[in-house]
Coordinates of C-alpha atoms and ligand atoms in Angstrom, one line a residue:
M1 CA -89.1 27.7 -5.6
K2 CA -91.0 28.1 -2.4
I3 CA -89.6 30.5 0.1
C4 CA -91.0 30.9 3.6
V5 CA -90.3 34.4 4.9
L6 CA -90.1 35.0 8.6
P7 CA -89.5 38.7 9.4
G8 CA -89.4 38.1 13.2
D9 CA -88.8 40.9 15.7
G10 CA -87.0 44.2 16.1
I11 CA -85.4 45.3 12.9
G12 CA -86.3 42.0 11.3
P13 CA -89.3 43.3 9.3
E14 CA -87.3 46.3 8.0
I15 CA -84.3 44.4 6.7
I16 CA -86.4 41.6 5.3
A17 CA -88.4 44.1 3.3
Q18 CA -85.2 45.2 1.5
A19 CA -84.0 41.6 1.0
V20 CA -87.4 40.7 -0.6
R21 CA -87.1 43.7 -2.9
V22 CA -83.7 42.5 -4.1
L23 CA -85.0 38.9 -4.5
S24 CA -88.0 40.1 -6.4
S25 CA -85.9 42.2 -8.8
L26 CA -84.1 39.1 -10.1
D27 CA -86.6 37.9 -12.5
L28 CA -86.9 34.5 -11.0
K29 CA -90.1 32.5 -10.4
F30 CA -90.7 31.9 -6.8
E31 CA -93.6 31.8 -4.3
L32 CA -93.1 33.8 -1.0
E33 CA -95.2 33.0 2.0
E34 CA -94.9 35.0 5.2
A35 CA -95.3 33.7 8.7
L36 CA -94.5 34.6 12.3
L37 CA -91.6 33.4 14.4
G38 CA -90.2 34.6 17.8
G39 CA -91.7 37.4 19.8
A40 CA -94.1 38.4 17.1
A41 CA -95.5 34.8 17.1
V42 CA -95.7 34.8 20.9
D43 CA -97.8 38.0 20.9
A44 CA -100.1 36.7 18.2
S45 CA -100.5 33.1 19.3
G46 CA -98.8 32.5 22.6
T47 CA -96.0 30.3 21.1
P48 CA -92.7 31.3 19.4
Y49 CA -92.9 28.6 16.6
P50 CA -96.6 28.2 15.9
E51 CA -98.0 25.3 13.9
A52 CA -98.9 27.5 10.9
T53 CA -95.3 28.5 10.7
Q54 CA -94.1 24.9 11.1
K55 CA -96.3 23.9 8.2
L56 CA -95.1 26.6 5.9
A57 CA -91.4 26.1 6.9
R58 CA -91.6 22.4 6.3
E59 CA -93.2 22.8 2.9
A60 CA -90.8 25.5 1.7
D61 CA -87.5 24.9 -0.1
A62 CA -85.9 27.7 1.9
V63 CA -86.6 30.0 4.8
L64 CA -85.5 33.6 4.9
L65 CA -85.4 34.9 8.5
G66 CA -84.9 38.4 9.9
A67 CA -84.1 38.1 13.6
V68 CA -85.9 37.2 16.8
G69 CA -86.0 38.4 20.3
G70 CA -86.3 41.6 22.3
P71 CA -86.4 42.8 25.9
Q72 CA -90.2 42.7 26.2
W73 CA -90.1 38.9 26.0
D74 CA -87.1 38.3 28.3
T75 CA -89.2 37.7 31.3
L76 CA -91.4 35.0 29.7
A77 CA -91.1 31.4 30.7
R78 CA -88.2 29.7 29.0
E79 CA -90.4 27.4 26.8
I80 CA -92.1 30.3 25.1
R81 CA -89.2 32.7 24.8
P82 CA -88.5 33.9 21.2
E83 CA -85.1 32.1 21.2
R84 CA -87.0 28.9 21.6
G85 CA -88.7 29.5 18.3
L86 CA -85.3 29.8 16.6
L87 CA -83.9 26.6 18.3
G88 CA -87.2 24.9 17.5
I89 CA -87.1 25.6 13.8
R90 CA -83.5 24.6 13.5
K91 CA -84.2 21.3 15.2
D92 CA -87.5 20.7 13.4
L93 CA -86.0 21.2 10.0
N94 CA -82.8 19.3 10.9
L95 CA -80.6 22.3 10.0
F96 CA -77.5 20.9 11.5
A97 CA -74.9 22.8 9.5
N98 CA -74.5 26.5 10.2
L99 CA -72.2 28.4 7.8
R100 CA -71.1 31.7 9.1
P101 CA -68.6 33.5 6.9
A102 CA -66.5 36.3 8.3
I103 CA -65.3 38.4 5.4
L104 CA -63.6 41.8 5.6
Y105 CA -64.7 44.1 2.8
P106 CA -61.7 46.2 1.9
E107 CA -63.9 49.4 2.0
L108 CA -64.7 48.6 5.6
A109 CA -61.1 47.9 6.8
N110 CA -61.4 50.8 9.4
A111 CA -64.5 49.4 10.9
S112 CA -62.5 46.7 12.7
T113 CA -61.1 47.4 16.2
L114 CA -58.0 45.3 15.1
K115 CA -55.1 46.8 13.2
P116 CA -55.9 46.9 9.4
E117 CA -52.8 44.7 8.7
V118 CA -54.1 42.0 11.0
V119 CA -57.5 41.7 9.3
A120 CA -56.9 42.9 5.7
G121 CA -58.2 40.2 3.3
L122 CA -59.8 38.2 6.1
D123 CA -62.0 35.4 4.8
I124 CA -62.9 32.8 7.3
L125 CA -65.8 30.3 7.2
I126 CA -67.0 29.1 10.5
I127 CA -69.0 25.9 10.3
R128 CA -71.0 25.4 13.5
E129 CA -72.9 22.2 14.3
L130 CA -76.4 23.5 15.1
T131 CA -78.8 20.8 16.3
G132 CA -76.8 19.0 19.0
D133 CA -74.4 19.6 21.9
I134 CA -75.3 21.1 25.2
Y135 CA -78.0 23.2 23.5
F136 CA -80.2 20.1 23.2
G137 CA -78.6 17.5 25.4
Q138 CA -80.6 15.7 28.1
P139 CA -80.9 15.7 31.0
R140 CA -81.1 19.4 31.7
G141 CA -82.6 21.6 34.3
I142 CA -82.4 23.1 37.8
R143 CA -83.1 20.8 40.8
E144 CA -82.8 20.8 44.5
E145 CA -80.0 18.9 46.0
N146 CA -78.9 18.9 49.6
G147 CA -80.9 22.0 50.3
E148 CA -79.6 24.1 47.4
R149 CA -80.4 24.5 43.8
V150 CA -78.2 22.8 41.2
G151 CA -78.2 23.6 37.5
F152 CA -77.1 21.1 34.9
N153 CA -76.9 20.6 31.2
T154 CA -75.5 17.8 29.1
M155 CA -72.8 18.1 26.4
V156 CA -73.4 15.2 24.0
Y157 CA -72.5 14.3 20.5
S158 CA -73.0 11.0 18.6
E159 CA -70.4 9.8 16.1
S160 CA -72.9 10.3 13.3
E161 CA -73.6 13.9 14.2
I162 CA -69.9 14.7 14.2
R163 CA -69.3 12.9 11.0
R164 CA -72.0 14.7 9.0
I165 CA -70.8 18.1 10.1
G166 CA -67.3 17.0 9.3
H167 CA -68.2 16.2 5.8
V168 CA -69.8 19.6 5.3
A169 CA -66.6 21.3 6.6
F170 CA -64.2 19.3 4.3
A171 CA -66.5 19.7 1.3
A172 CA -66.6 23.5 1.9
A173 CA -62.8 23.6 2.3
R174 CA -62.3 21.9 -1.0
K175 CA -63.9 24.9 -2.7
R176 CA -61.7 27.3 -0.8
D177 CA -58.1 27.2 0.6
K178 CA -58.4 23.4 1.5
R179 CA -57.7 23.8 5.2
V180 CA -60.0 22.8 8.1
C181 CA -59.3 23.6 11.7
S182 CA -61.4 21.6 14.1
V183 CA -62.0 23.2 17.4
D184 CA -62.5 21.2 20.6
K185 CA -61.7 20.9 24.3
M186 CA -60.3 17.4 24.2
N187 CA -57.9 18.0 27.1
V188 CA -60.9 18.2 29.4
L189 CA -64.1 17.0 27.8
E190 CA -64.6 13.4 26.6
C191 CA -67.4 14.5 24.3
T192 CA -64.9 16.6 22.3
Q193 CA -62.3 13.8 22.4
L194 CA -64.8 11.9 20.3
W195 CA -65.2 15.0 18.2
R196 CA -61.5 15.0 17.4
D197 CA -61.3 11.3 16.8
V198 CA -64.2 11.4 14.3
M199 CA -62.8 14.4 12.5
I200 CA -59.5 12.5 12.0
E201 CA -61.5 9.6 10.5
V202 CA -63.6 11.9 8.2
A203 CA -60.4 13.6 7.0
K204 CA -59.2 10.3 5.4
D205 CA -61.9 10.9 2.7
Y206 CA -60.3 14.2 1.8
P207 CA -56.6 13.7 1.3
D208 CA -56.4 17.0 -0.5
V209 CA -57.6 19.0 2.5
E210 CA -55.3 19.7 5.5
L211 CA -56.8 19.1 8.9
S212 CA -55.6 20.8 12.1
H213 CA -57.0 20.8 15.6
M214 CA -57.1 23.6 18.2
L215 CA -58.4 23.8 21.7
V216 CA -61.3 26.3 22.0
D217 CA -59.5 28.7 24.4
N218 CA -56.5 28.9 22.1
A219 CA -58.8 29.3 19.1
A220 CA -60.5 32.3 20.8
M221 CA -57.0 33.8 21.3
Q222 CA -55.7 33.0 17.8
L223 CA -58.8 34.6 16.3
V224 CA -57.8 38.0 17.6
K225 CA -54.1 37.5 17.4
A226 CA -53.7 36.1 13.9
P227 CA -57.1 35.5 12.3
K228 CA -55.9 35.1 8.8
Q229 CA -54.3 31.7 9.7
F230 CA -57.8 30.2 9.4
D231 CA -59.7 29.0 6.3
V232 CA -62.6 26.8 7.5
M233 CA -63.2 26.3 11.2
V234 CA -65.5 23.5 12.3
T235 CA -66.8 23.2 15.8
G236 CA -69.8 22.2 18.0
N237 CA -72.9 24.2 18.8
M238 CA -71.8 26.1 21.9
F239 CA -68.2 26.8 20.9
G240 CA -69.4 27.8 17.5
D241 CA -71.9 30.2 19.0
I242 CA -69.1 32.0 20.8
L243 CA -66.4 31.9 18.2
S244 CA -68.7 33.0 15.4
D245 CA -69.6 36.2 17.3
E246 CA -65.9 36.8 18.0
A247 CA -65.1 36.2 14.3
S248 CA -67.8 38.5 13.1
M249 CA -66.4 41.3 15.1
L250 CA -63.0 41.0 13.5
T251 CA -64.7 42.5 10.5
G252 CA -66.1 45.3 12.7
S253 CA -69.4 45.1 10.9
I254 CA -71.7 42.3 12.0
G255 CA -74.4 44.2 10.0
M256 CA -72.6 42.8 6.9
L257 CA -72.5 39.1 7.7
P258 CA -75.0 36.6 6.3
S259 CA -75.5 33.0 7.5
A260 CA -76.9 29.7 6.2
S261 CA -78.3 26.8 8.2
L262 CA -78.5 23.7 6.1
D263 CA -80.0 20.2 6.3
D264 CA -78.6 17.1 4.5
K265 CA -80.5 17.9 1.3
Q266 CA -80.6 21.4 0.0
K267 CA -83.0 23.0 2.3
G268 CA -81.8 25.9 4.3
L269 CA -82.6 28.7 6.6
Y270 CA -80.9 32.0 5.8
E271 CA -80.5 34.8 8.2
P272 CA -78.2 37.7 9.0
S273 CA -75.6 36.8 11.7
H274 CA -76.7 39.8 13.8
G275 CA -79.7 40.0 16.2
S276 CA -82.9 41.9 16.3
A277 CA -81.3 45.2 17.5
P278 CA -84.4 46.3 19.5
D279 CA -82.7 49.6 20.3
I280 CA -82.9 50.8 16.7
A281 CA -86.0 48.9 15.6
G282 CA -88.6 50.9 13.7
Q283 CA -86.3 53.8 12.9
G284 CA -85.4 52.8 9.3
I285 CA -81.7 52.9 10.0
A286 CA -80.7 49.3 10.3
N287 CA -78.2 47.8 7.8
P288 CA -80.0 45.4 5.4
L289 CA -76.9 44.1 3.7
A290 CA -76.4 41.0 5.8
T291 CA -80.0 40.0 5.0
I292 CA -79.5 40.8 1.3
L293 CA -76.3 38.7 1.4
S294 CA -78.3 35.9 3.0
V295 CA -80.5 35.9 -0.1
A296 CA -77.3 35.4 -2.1
M297 CA -76.4 32.4 0.1
M298 CA -79.9 31.0 -0.4
L299 CA -79.7 31.3 -4.2
R300 CA -76.3 29.5 -4.1
Y301 CA -76.9 26.7 -1.6
T302 CA -80.6 25.9 -1.9
F303 CA -81.3 26.8 -5.5
G304 CA -77.9 26.3 -7.2
L305 CA -78.1 29.8 -8.8
E306 CA -74.5 30.7 -8.4
E307 CA -74.7 33.4 -11.1
Q308 CA -77.5 35.3 -9.4
A309 CA -75.7 34.9 -6.0
L310 CA -72.6 36.5 -7.4
R311 CA -74.6 39.3 -8.9
I312 CA -76.0 40.2 -5.5
E313 CA -72.6 40.0 -3.9
A314 CA -71.1 42.2 -6.6
A315 CA -74.0 44.7 -6.1
V316 CA -73.2 44.9 -2.4
K317 CA -69.5 45.5 -3.1
K318 CA -70.5 48.2 -5.5
V319 CA -72.6 50.1 -3.1
L320 CA -69.8 50.0 -0.6
A321 CA -67.4 51.3 -3.2
Q322 CA -69.9 54.0 -4.0
G323 CA -69.7 55.1 -0.4
F324 CA -73.1 54.2 0.9
R325 CA -73.1 53.4 4.6
T326 CA -75.7 52.7 7.2
G327 CA -75.0 54.1 10.7
D328 CA -73.3 50.9 11.9
I329 CA -70.5 51.1 9.3
Y330 CA -70.5 54.9 8.8
E331 CA -67.3 56.8 8.8
R332 CA -66.4 60.4 7.8
G333 CA -66.4 61.0 4.1
T334 CA -69.0 58.4 3.2
S335 CA -72.8 58.9 2.7
R336 CA -75.0 57.9 5.5
V337 CA -78.2 56.2 4.3
G338 CA -81.2 54.5 5.9
T339 CA -82.4 50.9 5.5
R340 CA -84.6 51.6 2.5
E341 CA -82.1 53.9 0.7
M342 CA -79.5 51.1 1.1
G343 CA -82.0 48.8 -0.5
D344 CA -82.5 51.3 -3.3
A345 CA -78.7 51.5 -3.9
V346 CA -78.4 47.7 -4.1
L347 CA -81.3 47.6 -6.6
A348 CA -79.6 50.3 -8.7
A349 CA -76.3 48.4 -8.6
L350 CA -78.1 45.2 -9.7
Ligands
IPM1 C1 -77.1 32.6 17.4 C2 -77.9 33.1 18.6 C3 -78.8 32.0 19.1 C4 -77.9 30.8 19.5 C5 -79.7 32.4 20.3 C6 -80.5 33.6 19.9 C7 -80.5 31.2 20.7 O1 -77.0 33.5 19.6 O2 -77.8 32.2 16.4 O3 -75.9 32.6 17.4 O4 -77.3 30.8 20.6 O5 -77.7 29.9 18.7
MG2 MG1 -75.0 33.5 19.0

């Protein structure tokens, strides 16, 4: 088991340290190699996804990532911004399937801004296509036209790209409540008409799974109105970016949500759904649980170690039940702890 560890920027190194402690406590044989990605890589080598990192990431079975980005790099040229490093590694490793679960832990029911009865028991899996769409489509740019600047990007999906993410969604739904809601904007965009057509074709291979369709604007509304209607949602790169942030906030605690980005074999990049939180970086107060839960996803999806994955998830539930809370999920009557103490609590629960 070769794991490439990319702490990244902001709170990345702090939360990764706790995730690595948890991983190391499991009595598994693995090799960890650390490399730079994002702003840290720009500072060290002038590029957000350096060759040394590429080499390690390609050779590894799995990548564990903290987070990238921060205000000090926001004024850099677009090609060397930290976010480019993230998009670069996704594309380079062909990580087309992004799994973003949004689960409400019963102990955190009050963290949501929605009424408890609307979100109690919430368990949605958003499957976002991650290597296509307007994020990567050509042509793109800003040009002069008739004496003014015109900005343009291209939304594009091939049939095969839609089909492979469709299979990921239906296969995932089979292990859950057997319902897939495909999100598109077929009333306006041809690209997403094709998306819908191909999803209907893919569904024929999964007669036991129910397929429904929703336009993205309605999906955004339904997510806050009646989020529990969803089991698996599958959508393109840009809609998925937006809807997954929205879904994560239903739980009120983005600091709790892991994610996996998978290729067509078993390789994956695992990272918390939250960002680098530069405002609290270096203070030892960030919530490491999303990163620790990302380790659980890594053990499950890349290494097939379901039992160990469940152990980590149970340990996280236990520390919540014991009342340990980092600042982002703190409420009166619980014990506020820092990043490392939260790691200690998970280790003790394990
Ligand atoms: C995400 C992030 C990235 C994205 C950014 C940082 C490039 O928002 O992972 O959702 O848009 O994909
Ligand atoms: Mg996003």
